[in-house]
mmCIF file of C-alpha atoms in Angstrom:
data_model
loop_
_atom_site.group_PDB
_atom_site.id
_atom_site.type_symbol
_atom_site.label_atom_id
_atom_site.label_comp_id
_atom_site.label_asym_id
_atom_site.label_seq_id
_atom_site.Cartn_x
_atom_site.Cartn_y
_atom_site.Cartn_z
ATOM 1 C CA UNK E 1 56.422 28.811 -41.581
ATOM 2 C CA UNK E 2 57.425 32.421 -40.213
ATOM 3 C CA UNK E 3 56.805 32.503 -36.624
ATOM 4 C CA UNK E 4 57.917 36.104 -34.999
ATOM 5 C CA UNK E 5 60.304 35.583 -32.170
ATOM 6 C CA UNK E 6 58.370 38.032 -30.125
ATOM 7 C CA UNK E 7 55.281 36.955 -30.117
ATOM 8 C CA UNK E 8 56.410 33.919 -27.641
ATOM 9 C CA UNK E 9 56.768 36.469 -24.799
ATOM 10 C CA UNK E 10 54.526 35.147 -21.454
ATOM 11 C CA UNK E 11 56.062 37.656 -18.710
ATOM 12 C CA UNK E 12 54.867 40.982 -18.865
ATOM 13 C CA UNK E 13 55.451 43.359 -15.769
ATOM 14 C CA UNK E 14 53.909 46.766 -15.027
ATOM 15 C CA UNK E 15 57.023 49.391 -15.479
ATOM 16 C CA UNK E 16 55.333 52.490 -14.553
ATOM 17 C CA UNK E 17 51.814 54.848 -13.346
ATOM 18 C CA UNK E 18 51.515 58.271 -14.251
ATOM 19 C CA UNK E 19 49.823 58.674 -11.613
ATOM 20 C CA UNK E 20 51.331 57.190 -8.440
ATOM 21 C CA UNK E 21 48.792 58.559 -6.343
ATOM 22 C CA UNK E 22 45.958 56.364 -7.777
ATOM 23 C CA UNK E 23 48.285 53.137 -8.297
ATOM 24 C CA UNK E 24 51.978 53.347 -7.269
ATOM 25 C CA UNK E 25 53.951 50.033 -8.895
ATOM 26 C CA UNK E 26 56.525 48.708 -7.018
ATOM 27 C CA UNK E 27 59.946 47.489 -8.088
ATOM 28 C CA UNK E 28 58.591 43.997 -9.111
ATOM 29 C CA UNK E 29 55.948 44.953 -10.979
ATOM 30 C CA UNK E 30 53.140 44.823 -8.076
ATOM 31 C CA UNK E 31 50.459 46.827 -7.904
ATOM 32 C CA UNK E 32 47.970 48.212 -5.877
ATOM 33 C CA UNK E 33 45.322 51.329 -5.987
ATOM 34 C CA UNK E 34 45.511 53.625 -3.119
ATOM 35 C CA UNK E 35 43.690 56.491 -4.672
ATOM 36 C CA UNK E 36 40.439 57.115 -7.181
ATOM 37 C CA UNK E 37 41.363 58.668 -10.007
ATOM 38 C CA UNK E 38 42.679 57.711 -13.417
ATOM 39 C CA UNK E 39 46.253 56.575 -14.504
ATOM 40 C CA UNK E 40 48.315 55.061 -17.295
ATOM 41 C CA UNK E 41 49.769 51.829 -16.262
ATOM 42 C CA UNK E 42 52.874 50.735 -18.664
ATOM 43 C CA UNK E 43 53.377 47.153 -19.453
ATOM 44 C CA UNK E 44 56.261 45.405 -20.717
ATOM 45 C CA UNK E 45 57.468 42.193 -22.260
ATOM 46 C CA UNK E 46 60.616 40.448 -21.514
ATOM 47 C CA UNK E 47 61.949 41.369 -24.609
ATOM 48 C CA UNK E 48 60.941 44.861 -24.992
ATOM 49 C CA UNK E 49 57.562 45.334 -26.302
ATOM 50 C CA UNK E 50 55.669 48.108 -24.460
ATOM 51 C CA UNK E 51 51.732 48.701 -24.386
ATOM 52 C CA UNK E 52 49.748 50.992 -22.300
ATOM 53 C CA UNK E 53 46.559 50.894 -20.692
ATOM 54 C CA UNK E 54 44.059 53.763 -19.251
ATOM 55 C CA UNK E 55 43.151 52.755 -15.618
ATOM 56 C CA UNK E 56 39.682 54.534 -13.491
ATOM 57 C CA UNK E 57 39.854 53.559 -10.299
ATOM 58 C CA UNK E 58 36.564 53.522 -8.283
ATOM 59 C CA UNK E 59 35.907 53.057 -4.630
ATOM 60 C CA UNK E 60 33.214 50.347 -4.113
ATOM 61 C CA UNK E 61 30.123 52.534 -2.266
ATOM 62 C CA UNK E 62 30.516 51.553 1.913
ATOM 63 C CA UNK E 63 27.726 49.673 2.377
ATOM 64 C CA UNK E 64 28.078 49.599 6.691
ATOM 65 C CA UNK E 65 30.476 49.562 9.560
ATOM 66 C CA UNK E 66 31.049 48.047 12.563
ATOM 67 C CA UNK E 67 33.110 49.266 15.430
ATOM 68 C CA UNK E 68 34.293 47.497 19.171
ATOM 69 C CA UNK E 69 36.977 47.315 21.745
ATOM 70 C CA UNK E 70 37.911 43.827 22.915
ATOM 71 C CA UNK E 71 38.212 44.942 26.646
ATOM 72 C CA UNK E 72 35.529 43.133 28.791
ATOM 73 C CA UNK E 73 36.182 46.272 31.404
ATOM 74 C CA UNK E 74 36.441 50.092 30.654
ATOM 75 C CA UNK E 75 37.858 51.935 33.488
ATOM 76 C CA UNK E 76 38.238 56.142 33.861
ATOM 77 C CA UNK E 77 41.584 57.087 33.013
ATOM 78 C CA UNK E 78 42.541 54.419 30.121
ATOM 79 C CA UNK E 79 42.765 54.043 26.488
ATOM 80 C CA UNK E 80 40.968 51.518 24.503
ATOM 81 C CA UNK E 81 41.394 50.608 21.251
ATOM 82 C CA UNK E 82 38.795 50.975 18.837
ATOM 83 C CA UNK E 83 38.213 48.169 15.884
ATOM 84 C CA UNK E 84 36.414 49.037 13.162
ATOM 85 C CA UNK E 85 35.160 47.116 9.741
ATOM 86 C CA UNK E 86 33.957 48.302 6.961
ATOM 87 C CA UNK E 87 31.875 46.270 3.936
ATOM 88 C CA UNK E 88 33.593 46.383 1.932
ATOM 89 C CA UNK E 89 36.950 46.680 3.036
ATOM 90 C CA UNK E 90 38.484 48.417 -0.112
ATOM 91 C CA UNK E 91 36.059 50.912 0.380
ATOM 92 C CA UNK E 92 37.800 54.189 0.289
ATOM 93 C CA UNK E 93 35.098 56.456 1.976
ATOM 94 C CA UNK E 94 36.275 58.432 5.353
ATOM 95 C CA UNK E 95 35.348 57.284 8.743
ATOM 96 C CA UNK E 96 34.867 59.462 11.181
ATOM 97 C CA UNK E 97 34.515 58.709 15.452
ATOM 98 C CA UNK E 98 32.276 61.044 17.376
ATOM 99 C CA UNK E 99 31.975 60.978 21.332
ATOM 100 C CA UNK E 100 28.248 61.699 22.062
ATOM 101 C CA UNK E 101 28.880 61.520 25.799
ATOM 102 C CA UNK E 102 32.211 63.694 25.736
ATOM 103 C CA UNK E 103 31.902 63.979 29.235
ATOM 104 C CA UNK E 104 32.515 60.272 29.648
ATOM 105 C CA UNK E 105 34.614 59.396 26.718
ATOM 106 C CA UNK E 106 36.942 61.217 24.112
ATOM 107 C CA UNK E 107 38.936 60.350 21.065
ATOM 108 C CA UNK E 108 42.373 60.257 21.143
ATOM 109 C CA UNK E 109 44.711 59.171 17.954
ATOM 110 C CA UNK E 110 46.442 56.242 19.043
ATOM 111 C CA UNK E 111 50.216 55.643 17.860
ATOM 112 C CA UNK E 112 49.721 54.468 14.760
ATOM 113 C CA UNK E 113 47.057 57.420 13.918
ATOM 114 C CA UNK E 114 43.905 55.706 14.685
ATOM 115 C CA UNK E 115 40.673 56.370 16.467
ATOM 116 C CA UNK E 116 41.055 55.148 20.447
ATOM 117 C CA UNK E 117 38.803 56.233 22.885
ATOM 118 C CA UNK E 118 39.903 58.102 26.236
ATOM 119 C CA UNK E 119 37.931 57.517 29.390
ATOM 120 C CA UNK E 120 37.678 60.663 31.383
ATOM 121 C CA UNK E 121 34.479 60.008 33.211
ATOM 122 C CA UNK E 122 32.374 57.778 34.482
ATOM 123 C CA UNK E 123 29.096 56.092 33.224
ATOM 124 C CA UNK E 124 27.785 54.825 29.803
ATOM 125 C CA UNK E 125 29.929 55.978 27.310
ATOM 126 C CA UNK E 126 28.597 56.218 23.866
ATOM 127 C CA UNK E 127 30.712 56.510 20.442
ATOM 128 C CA UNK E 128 29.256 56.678 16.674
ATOM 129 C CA UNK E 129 31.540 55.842 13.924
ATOM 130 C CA UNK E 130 30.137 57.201 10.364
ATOM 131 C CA UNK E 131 31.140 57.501 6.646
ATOM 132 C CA UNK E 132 31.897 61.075 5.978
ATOM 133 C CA UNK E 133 30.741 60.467 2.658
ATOM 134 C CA UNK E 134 27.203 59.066 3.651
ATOM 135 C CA UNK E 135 26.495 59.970 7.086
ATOM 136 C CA UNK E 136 23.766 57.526 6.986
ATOM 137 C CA UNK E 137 26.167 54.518 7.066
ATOM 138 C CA UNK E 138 27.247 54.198 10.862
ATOM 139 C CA UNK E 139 26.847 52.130 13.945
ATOM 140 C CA UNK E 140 27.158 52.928 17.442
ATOM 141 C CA UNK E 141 29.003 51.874 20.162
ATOM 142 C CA UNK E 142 28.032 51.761 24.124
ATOM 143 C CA UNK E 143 29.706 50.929 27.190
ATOM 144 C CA UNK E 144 30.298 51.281 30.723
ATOM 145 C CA UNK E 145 33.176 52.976 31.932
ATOM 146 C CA UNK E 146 33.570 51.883 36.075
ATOM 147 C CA UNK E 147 35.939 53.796 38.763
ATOM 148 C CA UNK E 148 39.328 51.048 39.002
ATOM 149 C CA UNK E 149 39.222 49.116 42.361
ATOM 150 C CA UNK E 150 41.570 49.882 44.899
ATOM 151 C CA UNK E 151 44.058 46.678 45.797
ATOM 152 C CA UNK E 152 41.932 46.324 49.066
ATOM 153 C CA UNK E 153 38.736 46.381 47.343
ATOM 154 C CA UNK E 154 40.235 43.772 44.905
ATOM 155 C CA UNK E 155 40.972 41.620 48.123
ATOM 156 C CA UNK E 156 37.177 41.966 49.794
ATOM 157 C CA UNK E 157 35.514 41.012 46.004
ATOM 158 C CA UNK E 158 37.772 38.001 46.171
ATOM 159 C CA UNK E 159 39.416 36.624 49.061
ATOM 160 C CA UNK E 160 37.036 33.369 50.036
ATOM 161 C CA UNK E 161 35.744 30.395 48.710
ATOM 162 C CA UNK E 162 34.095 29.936 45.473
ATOM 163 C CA UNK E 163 31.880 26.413 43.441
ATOM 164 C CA UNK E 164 32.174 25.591 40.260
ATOM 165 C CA UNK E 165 30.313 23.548 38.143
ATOM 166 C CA UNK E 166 31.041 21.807 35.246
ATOM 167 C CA UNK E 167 29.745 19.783 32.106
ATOM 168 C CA UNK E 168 28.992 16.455 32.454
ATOM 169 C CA UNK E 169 30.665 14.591 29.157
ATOM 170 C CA UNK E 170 28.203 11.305 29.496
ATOM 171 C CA UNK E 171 25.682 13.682 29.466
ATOM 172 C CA UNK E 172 23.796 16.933 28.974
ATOM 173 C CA UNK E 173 23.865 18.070 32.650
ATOM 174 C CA UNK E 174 26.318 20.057 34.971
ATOM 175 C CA UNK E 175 27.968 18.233 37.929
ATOM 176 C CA UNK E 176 27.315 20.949 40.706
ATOM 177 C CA UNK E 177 30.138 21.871 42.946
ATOM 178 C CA UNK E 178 32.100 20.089 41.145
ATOM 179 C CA UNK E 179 35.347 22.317 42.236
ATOM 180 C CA UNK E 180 36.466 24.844 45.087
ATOM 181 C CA UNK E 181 38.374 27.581 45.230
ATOM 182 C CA UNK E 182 40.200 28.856 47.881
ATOM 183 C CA UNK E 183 41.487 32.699 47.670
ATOM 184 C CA UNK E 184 42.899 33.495 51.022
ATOM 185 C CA UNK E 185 44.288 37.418 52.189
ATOM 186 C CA UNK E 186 47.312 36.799 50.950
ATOM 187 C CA UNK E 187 46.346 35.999 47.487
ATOM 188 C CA UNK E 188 47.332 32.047 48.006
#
């Protein structure tokens, strides 16, 4: 029995893309699209044997988007970060952040390039974040931006004494005034 030696190959790696654009391979082998379009990927055995293989790479349609900031406060004169999702996550469409009160809020590129949003006045600020591609795919984002509190105000909203309650683990009830706390001028 004549059994080719080089048909007992079992690691093949991806050599090369001509177009590195749509899928760039790494040293190793790895690869990853980062572009629609089409490409050659070149694969190749251990020992040698080459093959090729035409690649079209698609983006998946966006089907929506979210957007928030995870500060419980907005205040005039700061920068919050804007988070935004998109289903699917591969989906290569182009998102773009519109201030519909610009008066209240603006959008700033943050340090690494993204969409943060600038509070220059005071009120509800609103924000839409949409697909270039399909405008119809967006969400919108409200908030209040507030004036910051001056150290003294700080003080008057807290200094004095303040219940708590708390669950009751034999039970479904709260135990009221269960604790105090004490929050004299000097912050103690």
């Amino acid at each position: 029995e004549v059994v080719p030696e080089k048909s007992l190959d079992t690691k093949l790696t991806i050599t090369d893309s001509t177009d590195k654009n749509v899928i760039p391979v790494s040293s190793t082998g790895v690869v990853k699209s980062v572009g629609v379009g089409e490409t050659t990927l070149t694969i190749e055995s251990e020992t040698g044997i080459g093959k090729t293989v035409d690649v079209k790479v698609v983006s998946p349609k966006l089907k929506s988007i979210k957007a928030k900031t995870y500060s419980t406060y907005h205040f005039k004169g700061d920068t919050d970060a804007l988070y935004i999702y998109k289903d699917p996550d591969n989906s290569l469409d182009e998102i773009e952040v519109v201030s519909l009160t610009p008066e209240i809020v603006e959008i700033v590129e943050d340090k690494d390039g993204d969409a943060a949003l600038h509070n220059i006045g005071l009120g509800e600020a609103k924000v839409e974040v949409r697909s270039k591609t399909d405008p119809t795919v967006k969400c919108a984002l409200t908030y209040l931006v507030q004036e910051k509190m001056t150290a003294e105000q700080v003080k008057k909203n807290v200094v004095g004494t303040w219940k708590g309650d708390v669950p009751n683990l034999e039970s479904t009830s709260m135990i009221e005034d269960a604790f105090t706390v004490v929050y004299h001028e000097d912050m103690t």
